[in-house]
Coordinates of C-alpha atoms and ligand atoms in Angstrom, one line a residue:
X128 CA 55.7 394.6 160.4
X129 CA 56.2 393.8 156.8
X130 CA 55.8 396.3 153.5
X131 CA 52.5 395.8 152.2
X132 CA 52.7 397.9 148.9
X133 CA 54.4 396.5 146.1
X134 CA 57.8 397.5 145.8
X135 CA 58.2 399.2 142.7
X136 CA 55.5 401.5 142.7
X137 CA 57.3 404.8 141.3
X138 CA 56.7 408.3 141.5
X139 CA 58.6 411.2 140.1
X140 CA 58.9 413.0 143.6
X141 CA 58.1 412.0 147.0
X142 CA 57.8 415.3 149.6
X143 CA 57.7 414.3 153.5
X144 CA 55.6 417.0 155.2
X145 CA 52.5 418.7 154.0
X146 CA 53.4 422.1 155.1
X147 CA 53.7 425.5 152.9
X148 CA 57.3 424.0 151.8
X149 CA 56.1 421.3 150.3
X150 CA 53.2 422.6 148.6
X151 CA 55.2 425.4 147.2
X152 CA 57.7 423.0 145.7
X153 CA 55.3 421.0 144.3
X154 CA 53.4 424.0 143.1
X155 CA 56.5 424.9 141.0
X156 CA 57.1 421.9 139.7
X157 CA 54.4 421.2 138.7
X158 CA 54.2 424.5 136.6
X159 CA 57.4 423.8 135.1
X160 CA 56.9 420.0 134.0
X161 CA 53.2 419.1 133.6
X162 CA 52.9 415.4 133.9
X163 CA 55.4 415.0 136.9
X164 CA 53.9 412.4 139.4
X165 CA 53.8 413.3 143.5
X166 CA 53.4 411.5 146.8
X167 CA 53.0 413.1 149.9
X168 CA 53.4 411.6 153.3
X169 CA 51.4 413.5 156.3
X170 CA 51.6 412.0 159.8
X171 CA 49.1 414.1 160.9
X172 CA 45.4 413.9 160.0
X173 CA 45.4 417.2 157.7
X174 CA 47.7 419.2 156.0
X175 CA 49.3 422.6 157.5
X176 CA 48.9 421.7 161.3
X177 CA 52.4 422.3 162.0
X178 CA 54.2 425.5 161.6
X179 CA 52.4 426.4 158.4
X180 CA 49.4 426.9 160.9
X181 CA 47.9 430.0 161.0
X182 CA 47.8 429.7 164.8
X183 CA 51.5 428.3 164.8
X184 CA 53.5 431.2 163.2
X185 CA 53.1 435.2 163.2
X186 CA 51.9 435.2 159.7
X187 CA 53.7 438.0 159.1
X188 CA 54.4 438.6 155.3
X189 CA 58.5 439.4 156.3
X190 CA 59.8 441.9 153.8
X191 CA 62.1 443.6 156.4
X192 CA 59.3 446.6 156.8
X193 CA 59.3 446.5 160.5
X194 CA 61.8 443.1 161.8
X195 CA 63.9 445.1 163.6
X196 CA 66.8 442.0 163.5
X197 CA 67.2 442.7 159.7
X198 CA 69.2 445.3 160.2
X199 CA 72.1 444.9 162.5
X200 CA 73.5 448.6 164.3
X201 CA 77.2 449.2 163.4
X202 CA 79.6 450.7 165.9
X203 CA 79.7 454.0 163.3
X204 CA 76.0 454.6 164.3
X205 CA 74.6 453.8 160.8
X206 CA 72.5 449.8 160.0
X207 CA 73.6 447.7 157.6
X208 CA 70.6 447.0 155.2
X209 CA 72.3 444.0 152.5
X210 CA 69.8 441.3 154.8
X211 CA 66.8 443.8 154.4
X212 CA 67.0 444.5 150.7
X213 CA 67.3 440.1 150.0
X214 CA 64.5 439.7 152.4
X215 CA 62.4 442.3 150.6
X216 CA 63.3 441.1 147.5
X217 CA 62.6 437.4 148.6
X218 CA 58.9 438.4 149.8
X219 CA 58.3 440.1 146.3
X220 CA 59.4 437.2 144.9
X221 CA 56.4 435.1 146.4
X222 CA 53.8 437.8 145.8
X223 CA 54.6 436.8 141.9
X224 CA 54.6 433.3 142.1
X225 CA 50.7 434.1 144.0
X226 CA 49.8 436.8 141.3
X227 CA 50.8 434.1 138.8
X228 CA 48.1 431.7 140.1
X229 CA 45.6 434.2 140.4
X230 CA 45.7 435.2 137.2
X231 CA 45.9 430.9 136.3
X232 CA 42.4 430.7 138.0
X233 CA 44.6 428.7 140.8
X234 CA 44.2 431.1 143.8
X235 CA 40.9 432.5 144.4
X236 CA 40.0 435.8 144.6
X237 CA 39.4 437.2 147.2
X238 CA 42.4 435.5 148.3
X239 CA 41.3 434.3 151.7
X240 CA 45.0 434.5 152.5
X241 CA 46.4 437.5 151.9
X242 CA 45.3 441.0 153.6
X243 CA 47.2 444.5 153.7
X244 CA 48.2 445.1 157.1
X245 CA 50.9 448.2 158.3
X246 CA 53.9 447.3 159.5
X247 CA 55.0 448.9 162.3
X248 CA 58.0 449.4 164.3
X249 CA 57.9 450.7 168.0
X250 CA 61.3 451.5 170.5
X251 CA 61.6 453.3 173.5
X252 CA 65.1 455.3 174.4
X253 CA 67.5 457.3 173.4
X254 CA 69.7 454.7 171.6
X255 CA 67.0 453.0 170.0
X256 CA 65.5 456.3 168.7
X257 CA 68.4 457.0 167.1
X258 CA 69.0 453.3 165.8
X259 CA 65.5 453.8 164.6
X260 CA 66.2 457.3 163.0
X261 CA 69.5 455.9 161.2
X262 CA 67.2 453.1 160.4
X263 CA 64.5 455.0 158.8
X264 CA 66.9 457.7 156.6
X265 CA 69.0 454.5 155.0
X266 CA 65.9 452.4 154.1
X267 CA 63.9 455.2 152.8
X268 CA 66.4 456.2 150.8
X269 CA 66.1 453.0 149.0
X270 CA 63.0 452.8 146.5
X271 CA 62.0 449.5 148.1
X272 CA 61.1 451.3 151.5
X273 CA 60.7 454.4 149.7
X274 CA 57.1 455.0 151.6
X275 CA 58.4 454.1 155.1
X276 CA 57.6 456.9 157.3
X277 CA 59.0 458.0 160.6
X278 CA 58.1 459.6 164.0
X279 CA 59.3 460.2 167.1
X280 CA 55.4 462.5 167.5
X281 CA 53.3 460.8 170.4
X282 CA 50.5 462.0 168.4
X283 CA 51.4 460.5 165.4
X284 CA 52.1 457.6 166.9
X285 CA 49.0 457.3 168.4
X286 CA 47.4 457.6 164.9
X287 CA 49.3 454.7 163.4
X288 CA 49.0 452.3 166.4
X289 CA 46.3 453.9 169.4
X290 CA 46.8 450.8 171.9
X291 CA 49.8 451.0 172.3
X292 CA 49.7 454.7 173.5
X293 CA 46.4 454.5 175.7
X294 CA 47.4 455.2 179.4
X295 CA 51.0 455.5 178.5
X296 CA 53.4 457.9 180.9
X297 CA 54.6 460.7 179.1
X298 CA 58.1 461.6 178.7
X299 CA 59.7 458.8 177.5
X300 CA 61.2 459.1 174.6
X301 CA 59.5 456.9 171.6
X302 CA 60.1 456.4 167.7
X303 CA 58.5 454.4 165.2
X304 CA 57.9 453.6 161.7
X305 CA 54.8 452.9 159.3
X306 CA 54.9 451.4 156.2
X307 CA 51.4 451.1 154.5
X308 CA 52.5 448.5 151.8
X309 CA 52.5 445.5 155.0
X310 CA 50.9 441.8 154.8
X311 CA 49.5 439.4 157.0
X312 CA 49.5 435.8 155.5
X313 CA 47.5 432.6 156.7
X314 CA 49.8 430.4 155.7
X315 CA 47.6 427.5 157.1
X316 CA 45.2 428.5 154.2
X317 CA 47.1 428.9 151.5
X318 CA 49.0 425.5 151.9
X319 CA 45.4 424.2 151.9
X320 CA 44.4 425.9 148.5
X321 CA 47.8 424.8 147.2
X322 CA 47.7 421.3 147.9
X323 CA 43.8 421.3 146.7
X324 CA 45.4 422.5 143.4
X325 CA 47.6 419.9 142.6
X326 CA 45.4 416.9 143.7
X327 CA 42.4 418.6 140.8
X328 CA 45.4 418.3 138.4
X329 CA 45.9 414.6 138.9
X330 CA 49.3 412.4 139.5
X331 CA 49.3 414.1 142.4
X332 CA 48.3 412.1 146.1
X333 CA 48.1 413.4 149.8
X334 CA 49.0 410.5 152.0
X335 CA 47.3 411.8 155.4
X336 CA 48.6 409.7 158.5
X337 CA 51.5 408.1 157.0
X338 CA 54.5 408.8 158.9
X339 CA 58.1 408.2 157.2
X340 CA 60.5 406.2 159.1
X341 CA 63.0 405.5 156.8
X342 CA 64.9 406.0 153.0
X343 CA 67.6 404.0 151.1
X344 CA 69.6 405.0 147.9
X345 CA 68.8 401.7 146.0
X346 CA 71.9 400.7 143.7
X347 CA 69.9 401.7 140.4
X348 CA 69.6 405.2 142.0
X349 CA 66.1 405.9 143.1
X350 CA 64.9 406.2 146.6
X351 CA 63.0 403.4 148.4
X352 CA 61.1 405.6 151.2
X353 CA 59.6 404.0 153.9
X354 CA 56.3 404.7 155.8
X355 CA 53.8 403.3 158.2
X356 CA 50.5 403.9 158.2
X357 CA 49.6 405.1 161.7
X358 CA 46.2 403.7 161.3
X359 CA 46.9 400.5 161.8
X360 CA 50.6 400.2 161.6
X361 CA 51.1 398.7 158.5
X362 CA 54.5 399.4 156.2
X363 CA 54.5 401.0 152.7
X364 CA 57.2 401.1 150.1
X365 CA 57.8 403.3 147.4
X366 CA 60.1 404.4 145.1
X367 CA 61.1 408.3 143.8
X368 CA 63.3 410.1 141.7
X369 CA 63.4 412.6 144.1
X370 CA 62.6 413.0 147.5
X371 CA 61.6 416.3 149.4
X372 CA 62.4 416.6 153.5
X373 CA 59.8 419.4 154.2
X374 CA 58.8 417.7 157.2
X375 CA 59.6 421.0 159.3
X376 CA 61.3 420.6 162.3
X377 CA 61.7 416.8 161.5
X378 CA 63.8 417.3 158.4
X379 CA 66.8 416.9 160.1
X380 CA 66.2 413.3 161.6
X381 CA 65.2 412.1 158.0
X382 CA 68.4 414.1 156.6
X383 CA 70.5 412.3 158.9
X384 CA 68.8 408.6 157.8
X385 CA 69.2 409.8 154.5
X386 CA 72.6 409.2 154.9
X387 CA 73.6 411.5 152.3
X388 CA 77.4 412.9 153.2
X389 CA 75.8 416.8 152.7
X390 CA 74.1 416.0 155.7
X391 CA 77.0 415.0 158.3
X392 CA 77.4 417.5 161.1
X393 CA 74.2 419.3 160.9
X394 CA 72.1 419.6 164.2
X395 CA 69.3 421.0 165.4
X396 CA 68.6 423.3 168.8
X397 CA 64.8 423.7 169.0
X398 CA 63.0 426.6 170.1
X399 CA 59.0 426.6 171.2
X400 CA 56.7 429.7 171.2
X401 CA 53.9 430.9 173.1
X402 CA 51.2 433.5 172.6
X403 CA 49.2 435.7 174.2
X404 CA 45.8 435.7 172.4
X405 CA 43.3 438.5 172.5
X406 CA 40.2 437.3 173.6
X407 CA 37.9 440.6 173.8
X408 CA 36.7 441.2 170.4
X409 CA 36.5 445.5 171.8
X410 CA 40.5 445.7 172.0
X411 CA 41.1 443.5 168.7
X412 CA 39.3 445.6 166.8
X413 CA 41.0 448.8 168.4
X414 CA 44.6 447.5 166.6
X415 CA 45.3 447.2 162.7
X416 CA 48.7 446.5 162.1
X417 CA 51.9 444.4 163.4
X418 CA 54.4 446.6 165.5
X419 CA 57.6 444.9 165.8
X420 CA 59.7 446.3 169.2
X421 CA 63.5 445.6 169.9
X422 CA 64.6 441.8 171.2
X423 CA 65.5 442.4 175.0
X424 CA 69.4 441.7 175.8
X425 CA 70.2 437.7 175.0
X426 CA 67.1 437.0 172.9
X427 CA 66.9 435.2 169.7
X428 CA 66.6 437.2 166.9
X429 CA 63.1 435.2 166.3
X430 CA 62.0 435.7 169.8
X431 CA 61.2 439.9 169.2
X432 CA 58.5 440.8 170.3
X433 CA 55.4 442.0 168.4
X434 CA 51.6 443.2 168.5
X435 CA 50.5 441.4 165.7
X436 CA 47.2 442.1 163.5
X437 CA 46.0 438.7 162.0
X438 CA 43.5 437.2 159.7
X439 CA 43.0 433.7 160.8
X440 CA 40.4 431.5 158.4
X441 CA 39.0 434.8 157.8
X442 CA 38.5 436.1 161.7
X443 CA 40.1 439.4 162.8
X444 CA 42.6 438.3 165.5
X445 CA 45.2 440.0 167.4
X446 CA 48.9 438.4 169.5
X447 CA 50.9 439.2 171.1
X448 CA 54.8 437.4 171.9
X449 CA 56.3 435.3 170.9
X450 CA 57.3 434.5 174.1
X451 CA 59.8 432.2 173.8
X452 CA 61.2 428.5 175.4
X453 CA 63.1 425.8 175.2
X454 CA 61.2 421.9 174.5
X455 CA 63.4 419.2 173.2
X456 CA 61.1 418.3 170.8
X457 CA 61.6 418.9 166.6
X458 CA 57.8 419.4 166.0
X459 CA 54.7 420.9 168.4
X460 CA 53.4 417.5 168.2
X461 CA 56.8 415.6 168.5
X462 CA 58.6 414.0 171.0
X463 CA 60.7 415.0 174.1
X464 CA 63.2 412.3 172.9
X465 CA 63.5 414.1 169.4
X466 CA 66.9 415.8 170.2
X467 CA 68.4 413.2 171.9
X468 CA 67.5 410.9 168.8
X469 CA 69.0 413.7 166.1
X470 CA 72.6 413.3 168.0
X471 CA 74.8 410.6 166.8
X472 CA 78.4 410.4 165.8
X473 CA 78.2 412.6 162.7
X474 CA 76.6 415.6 164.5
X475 CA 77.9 415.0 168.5
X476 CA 80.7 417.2 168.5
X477 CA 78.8 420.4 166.9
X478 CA 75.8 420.2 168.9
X479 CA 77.9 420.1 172.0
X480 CA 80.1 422.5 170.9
X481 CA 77.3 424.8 169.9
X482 CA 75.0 424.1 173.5
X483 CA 78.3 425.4 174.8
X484 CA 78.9 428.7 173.1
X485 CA 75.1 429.8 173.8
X486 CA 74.4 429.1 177.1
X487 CA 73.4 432.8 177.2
X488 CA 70.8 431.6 174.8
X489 CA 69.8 428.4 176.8
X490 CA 69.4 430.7 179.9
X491 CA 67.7 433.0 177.9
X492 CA 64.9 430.4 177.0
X493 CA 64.6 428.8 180.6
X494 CA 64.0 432.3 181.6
X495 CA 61.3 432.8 179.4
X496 CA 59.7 429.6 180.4
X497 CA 59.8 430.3 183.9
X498 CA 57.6 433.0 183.5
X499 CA 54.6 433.7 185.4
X500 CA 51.3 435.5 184.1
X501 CA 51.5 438.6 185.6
X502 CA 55.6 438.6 183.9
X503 CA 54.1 438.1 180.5
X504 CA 51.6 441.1 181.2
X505 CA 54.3 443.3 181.8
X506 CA 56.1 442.5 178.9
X507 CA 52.5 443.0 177.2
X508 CA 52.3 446.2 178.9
X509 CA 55.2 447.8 177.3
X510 CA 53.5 447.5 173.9
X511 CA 49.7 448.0 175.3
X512 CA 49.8 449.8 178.5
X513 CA 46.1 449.6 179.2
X514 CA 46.2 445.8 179.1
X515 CA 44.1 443.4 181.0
X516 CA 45.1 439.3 182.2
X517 CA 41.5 438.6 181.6
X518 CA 41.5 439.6 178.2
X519 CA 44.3 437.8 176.8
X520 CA 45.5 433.8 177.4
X521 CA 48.1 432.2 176.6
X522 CA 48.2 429.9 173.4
X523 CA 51.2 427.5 172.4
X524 CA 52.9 428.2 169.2
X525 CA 55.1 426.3 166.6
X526 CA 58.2 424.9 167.3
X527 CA 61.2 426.2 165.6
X528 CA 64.6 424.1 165.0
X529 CA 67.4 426.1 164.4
X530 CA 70.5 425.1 162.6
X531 CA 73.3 423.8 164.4
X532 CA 76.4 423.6 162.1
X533 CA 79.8 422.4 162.3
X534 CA 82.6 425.1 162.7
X535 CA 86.5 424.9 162.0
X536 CA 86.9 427.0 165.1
X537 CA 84.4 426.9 167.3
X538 CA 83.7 423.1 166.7
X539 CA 79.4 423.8 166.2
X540 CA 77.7 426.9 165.7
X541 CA 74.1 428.4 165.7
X542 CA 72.4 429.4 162.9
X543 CA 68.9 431.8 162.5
X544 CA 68.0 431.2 158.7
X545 CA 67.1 428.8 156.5
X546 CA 69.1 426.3 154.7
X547 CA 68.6 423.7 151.8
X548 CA 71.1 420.6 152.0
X549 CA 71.0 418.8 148.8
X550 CA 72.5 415.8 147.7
X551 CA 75.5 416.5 145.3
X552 CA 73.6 414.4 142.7
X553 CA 70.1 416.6 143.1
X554 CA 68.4 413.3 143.7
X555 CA 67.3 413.9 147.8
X556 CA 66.8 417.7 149.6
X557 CA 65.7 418.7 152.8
X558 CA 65.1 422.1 154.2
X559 CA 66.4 423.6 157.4
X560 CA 65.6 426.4 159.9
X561 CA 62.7 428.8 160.1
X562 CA 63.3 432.1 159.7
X563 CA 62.4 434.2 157.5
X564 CA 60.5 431.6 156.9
X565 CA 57.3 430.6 155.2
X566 CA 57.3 434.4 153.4
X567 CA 60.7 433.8 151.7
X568 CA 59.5 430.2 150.2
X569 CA 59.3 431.0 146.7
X570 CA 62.7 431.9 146.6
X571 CA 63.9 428.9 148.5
X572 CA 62.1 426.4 146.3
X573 CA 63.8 428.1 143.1
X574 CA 67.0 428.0 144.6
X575 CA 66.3 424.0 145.3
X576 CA 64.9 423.9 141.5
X577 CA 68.0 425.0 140.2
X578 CA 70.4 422.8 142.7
X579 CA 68.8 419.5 142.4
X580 CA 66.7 419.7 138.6
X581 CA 69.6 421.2 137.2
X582 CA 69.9 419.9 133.7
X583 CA 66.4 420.5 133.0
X584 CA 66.4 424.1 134.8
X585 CA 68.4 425.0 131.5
X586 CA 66.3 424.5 129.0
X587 CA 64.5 426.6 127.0
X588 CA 61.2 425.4 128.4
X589 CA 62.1 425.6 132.2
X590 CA 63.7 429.4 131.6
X591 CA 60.5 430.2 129.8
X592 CA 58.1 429.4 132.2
X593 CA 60.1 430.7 135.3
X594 CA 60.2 434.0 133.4
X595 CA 56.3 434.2 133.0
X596 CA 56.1 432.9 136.8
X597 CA 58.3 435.0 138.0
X598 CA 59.5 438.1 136.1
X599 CA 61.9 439.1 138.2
X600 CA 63.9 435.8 137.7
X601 CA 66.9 436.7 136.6
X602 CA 67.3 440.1 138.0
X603 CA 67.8 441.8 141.1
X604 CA 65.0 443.5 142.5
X605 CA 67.0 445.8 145.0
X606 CA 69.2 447.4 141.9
X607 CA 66.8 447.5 139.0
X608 CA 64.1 450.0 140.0
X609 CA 62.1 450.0 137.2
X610 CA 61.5 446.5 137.3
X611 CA 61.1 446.5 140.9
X612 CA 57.8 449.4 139.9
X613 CA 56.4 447.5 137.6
X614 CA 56.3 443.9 139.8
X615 CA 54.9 445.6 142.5
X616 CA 52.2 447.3 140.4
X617 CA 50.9 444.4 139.1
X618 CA 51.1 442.4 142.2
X619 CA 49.6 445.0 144.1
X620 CA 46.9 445.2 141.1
X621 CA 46.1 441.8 141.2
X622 CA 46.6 440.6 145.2
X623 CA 44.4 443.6 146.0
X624 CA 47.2 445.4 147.9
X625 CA 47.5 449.2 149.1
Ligands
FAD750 C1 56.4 430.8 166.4 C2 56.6 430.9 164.9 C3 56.4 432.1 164.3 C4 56.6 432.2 162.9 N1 56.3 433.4 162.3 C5 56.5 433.5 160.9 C6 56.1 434.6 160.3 O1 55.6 435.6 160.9 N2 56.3 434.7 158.9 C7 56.8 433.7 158.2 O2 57.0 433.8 157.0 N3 57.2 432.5 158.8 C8 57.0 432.4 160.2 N4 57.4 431.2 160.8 C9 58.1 430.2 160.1 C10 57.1 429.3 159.3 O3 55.9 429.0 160.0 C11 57.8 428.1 158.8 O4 59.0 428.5 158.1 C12 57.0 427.3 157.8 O5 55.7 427.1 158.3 C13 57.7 425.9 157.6 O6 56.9 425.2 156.7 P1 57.3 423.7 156.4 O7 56.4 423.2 155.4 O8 58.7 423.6 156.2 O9 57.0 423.0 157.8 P2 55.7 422.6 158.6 O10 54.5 423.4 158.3 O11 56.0 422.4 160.0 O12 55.3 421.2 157.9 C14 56.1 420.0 158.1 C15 55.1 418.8 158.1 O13 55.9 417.6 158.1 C16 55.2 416.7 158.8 N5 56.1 415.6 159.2 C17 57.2 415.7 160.0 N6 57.8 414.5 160.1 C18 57.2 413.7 159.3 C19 57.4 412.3 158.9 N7 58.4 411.6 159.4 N8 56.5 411.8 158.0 C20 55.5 412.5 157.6 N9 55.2 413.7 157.9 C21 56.1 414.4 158.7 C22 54.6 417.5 160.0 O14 53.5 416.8 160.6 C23 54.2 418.8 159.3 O15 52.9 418.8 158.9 C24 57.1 431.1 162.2 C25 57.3 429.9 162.8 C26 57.0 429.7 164.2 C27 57.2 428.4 164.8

């Protein structure tokens, strides 16, 4: 195969991956420096089929409203709320960057993408009615979960989520919380809008079935990226100032090509998802809210299960799971061989090292694989007691890769979050993990402005128009209250939430 496009065709900023990373980031920059020229490469025939699909991921807006795994018990009995308040803050955070377009003429209106949906937590037990309790009393407490509302009322309950009382045993003892101000987000949709924004603007091309293979520092400093068409196999060249790794689950295998020392000793330990979908319109339309239970013993922190509300290309849906499971493949449309291809001599010893201290975890996810209908009904049961195989089948879901980092003392460990690795010159950056997730990726791609475009993140313009994007920037949401009031009543204005 031989490169067929000349060699020094240049762009400002090549992103591999159309998914709601990507078109985030090039969102951003392309608000901050008008002008700035973009390729995307897309092995798939469309953008947002991955993860960013609405299908693929919970769509839950995460603020840390109902994600029970945001706040960690402590042995005194009280929950430690520091990941809550970022995560909030984080979710706020994107809500400005989509008032912003709104208000542009960007983003539609109605959104399409966006709708206000509860969020809901639901435990069963003593100990997790009083972890919910402690839960509750520290969070409302704080004016950014100052309308979260408790119960441990049947009744109520069944007024803020009837399913999942229907045909329930009484007796057992039961808690939840409500918060009103909830979202669920098709992030499938809005990547689409997105991406349809910055192709109207110009400089800006989509580069559908082109699959990246390869990228070289060249000795004047710019990246030659490498892609073939998977058409009809022919190679491409091009050259970028920067390059993007949003390419998901994949961004580790280019990281590692990239060659870039930042990247040495990263792994990745995949994770798949399934779904129970809802199939009888009578029972979707009986539920209006996500309700987020308690992980089971052993689970991920991802893998918590939840009766979940959505708005898919504008159809009222409802799911339930994610069940989880373990594939060896980076991407729902990858390859098996995908893990064994990430390992190599920079990242050997960490992945082994971390396969070894969670084989609680790797049990865990055969486990949940093994699972047979009738398992996954009971599990289903817990949160809808009256509910029926026939009505509900089972649906794959995204693939998540979690972190896998080197450790002084354990050798490799596991990590649940996100992570940007950039080059110490700014010039390459790729994204890691999944969770929170697509919610939190305003704040991520401001954190990768100001690591990689740091210079021009300075200046007077850049400041300025981060300020009018983002009002907040600058300040911290969970301390300064009146700030806090006044982003949320204009995003609430202008997104058309509660
Ligand atoms: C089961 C599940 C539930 C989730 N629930 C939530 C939730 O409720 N809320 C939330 O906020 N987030 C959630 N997430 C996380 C969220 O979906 C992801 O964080 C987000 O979609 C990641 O976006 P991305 O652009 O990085 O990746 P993706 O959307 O996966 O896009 C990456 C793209 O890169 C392309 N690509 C890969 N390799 C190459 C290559 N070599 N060349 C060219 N293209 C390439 C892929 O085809 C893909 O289109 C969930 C994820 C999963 C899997």
């Amino acid at each position: 195969m031989t490169a067929t496009t000349a060699k020094d065709e240049l762009v400002d900023v090549v992103m591999v991956g159309a998914g709601i990373m990507s078109a985030t980031l090039a969102t951003l920059l392309g608000e901050l420096q008008p002008g700035m020229t973009f390729k995307v490469f897309e092995r798939l025939t469309d953008v947002a089929l991955e993860s960013s699909k609405a299908a693929n991921n919970a769509g839950t807006g995460h603020a840390a409203n109902c994600e029970l795994n945001y706040t960690p018990g402590k042995p005194d009995g009280t929950v430690d709320i520091a990941k809550a308040l970022a995560i909030n803050s984080a979710f706020e955070t994107s809500l400005q960057l989509w008032s912003y377009l709104v208000e542009k003429g960007t983003l539609p209106t109605p959104l399409g993408f966006l709708t206000n949906v509860p969020h809901q937590s639901l435990v069963w037990g003593e100990a997790n009615t009083r972890f919910l309790r402690a839960r509750h009393a520290q969070l409302s407490a704080h004016p950014m979960f100052h309308d979260m509302q408790f119960t441990g009322e049947p009744a109520r309950i069944a007024e803020w989520m009837p399913l999942t009382m229907e045909g329930r045993e009484p007796g057992e003892p039961l808690a939840a919380t409500h918060v009103p101000r909830g979202t669920d987000v098709d992030f499938g949709r809005l990547t689409r809008i997105l991406f349809a924004g910055m192709e109207a603007r110009g400089g800006f091309h989509i580069q559908l079935r082109h699959e990246v293979r390869g990228l070289e520092r060249d000795p004047d400093g710019l990246w030659r990226v490498r892609s073939v068409d998977l058409a009809d196999g022919t190679v491409h060249e091009i050259k970028a100032r920067f390059v993007f790794l949003g390419a998901g689950g994949a961004a580790l295998t280019l990281l590692r090509k990239s060659g870039i020392k930042e990247g040495k000793g990263y792994g990745g330990f995949p994770v798949s998802g399934q779904w129970l979908m809802c199939n009888n319109p009578e029972v979707i339309h009986r539920h209006h809210s996500k309700v987020y239970g308690k992980p089971s013993l052993g689970a991920p922190p991802m893998s918590v299960p939840h009766l979940d509300t959505r708005n898919i290309d504008g159809q009222q849906a409802l799911l339930f799971g994610p069940f989880a499971g373990f594939s060896t493949k980076y991407l729902k449309t990858g390859s098996y061989l995908d893990m064994i291809r990430a390992i190599g001599p920079g990242n050997i010893w960490p992945m082994m090292a971390a396969g070894w201290h969670n084989l609680d975890l790797t049990r865990y996810l055969i486990g949940q694989v093994l699972q047979s209908p009738e398992d996954r009904l009971a599990e289903l049961r817990k949160f809808v007691p009256t509910a029926q195989l026939e009505d509900w089948q089972l649906e794959i879901a995204g693939q998540r890769v979690q972190i896998i980092k080197g450790d002084p003392k354990l050798g490799g460990k596991l990590e649940f979050g996100t992570e940007v690795v950039a080059a110490a010159d700014g010039s390459l950056a790729a994204l890691l993990g999944a969770s929170p997730g697509a919610s939190t990726a305003a704040t991520t791609m401001i954190y990768l402005i100001l690591r990689c475009f740091s210079e021009r993140a300075q200046t007077p313009a850049w400041q300025d128009r981060l300020q009018r994007i983002f009002p907040s920037f600058g300040h911290d949401l969970s301390k300064e209250f009146d700030l806090l009031r006044s982003v949320r009543e204009r995003n609430d204005a202008v997104l058309g939430l509660a």
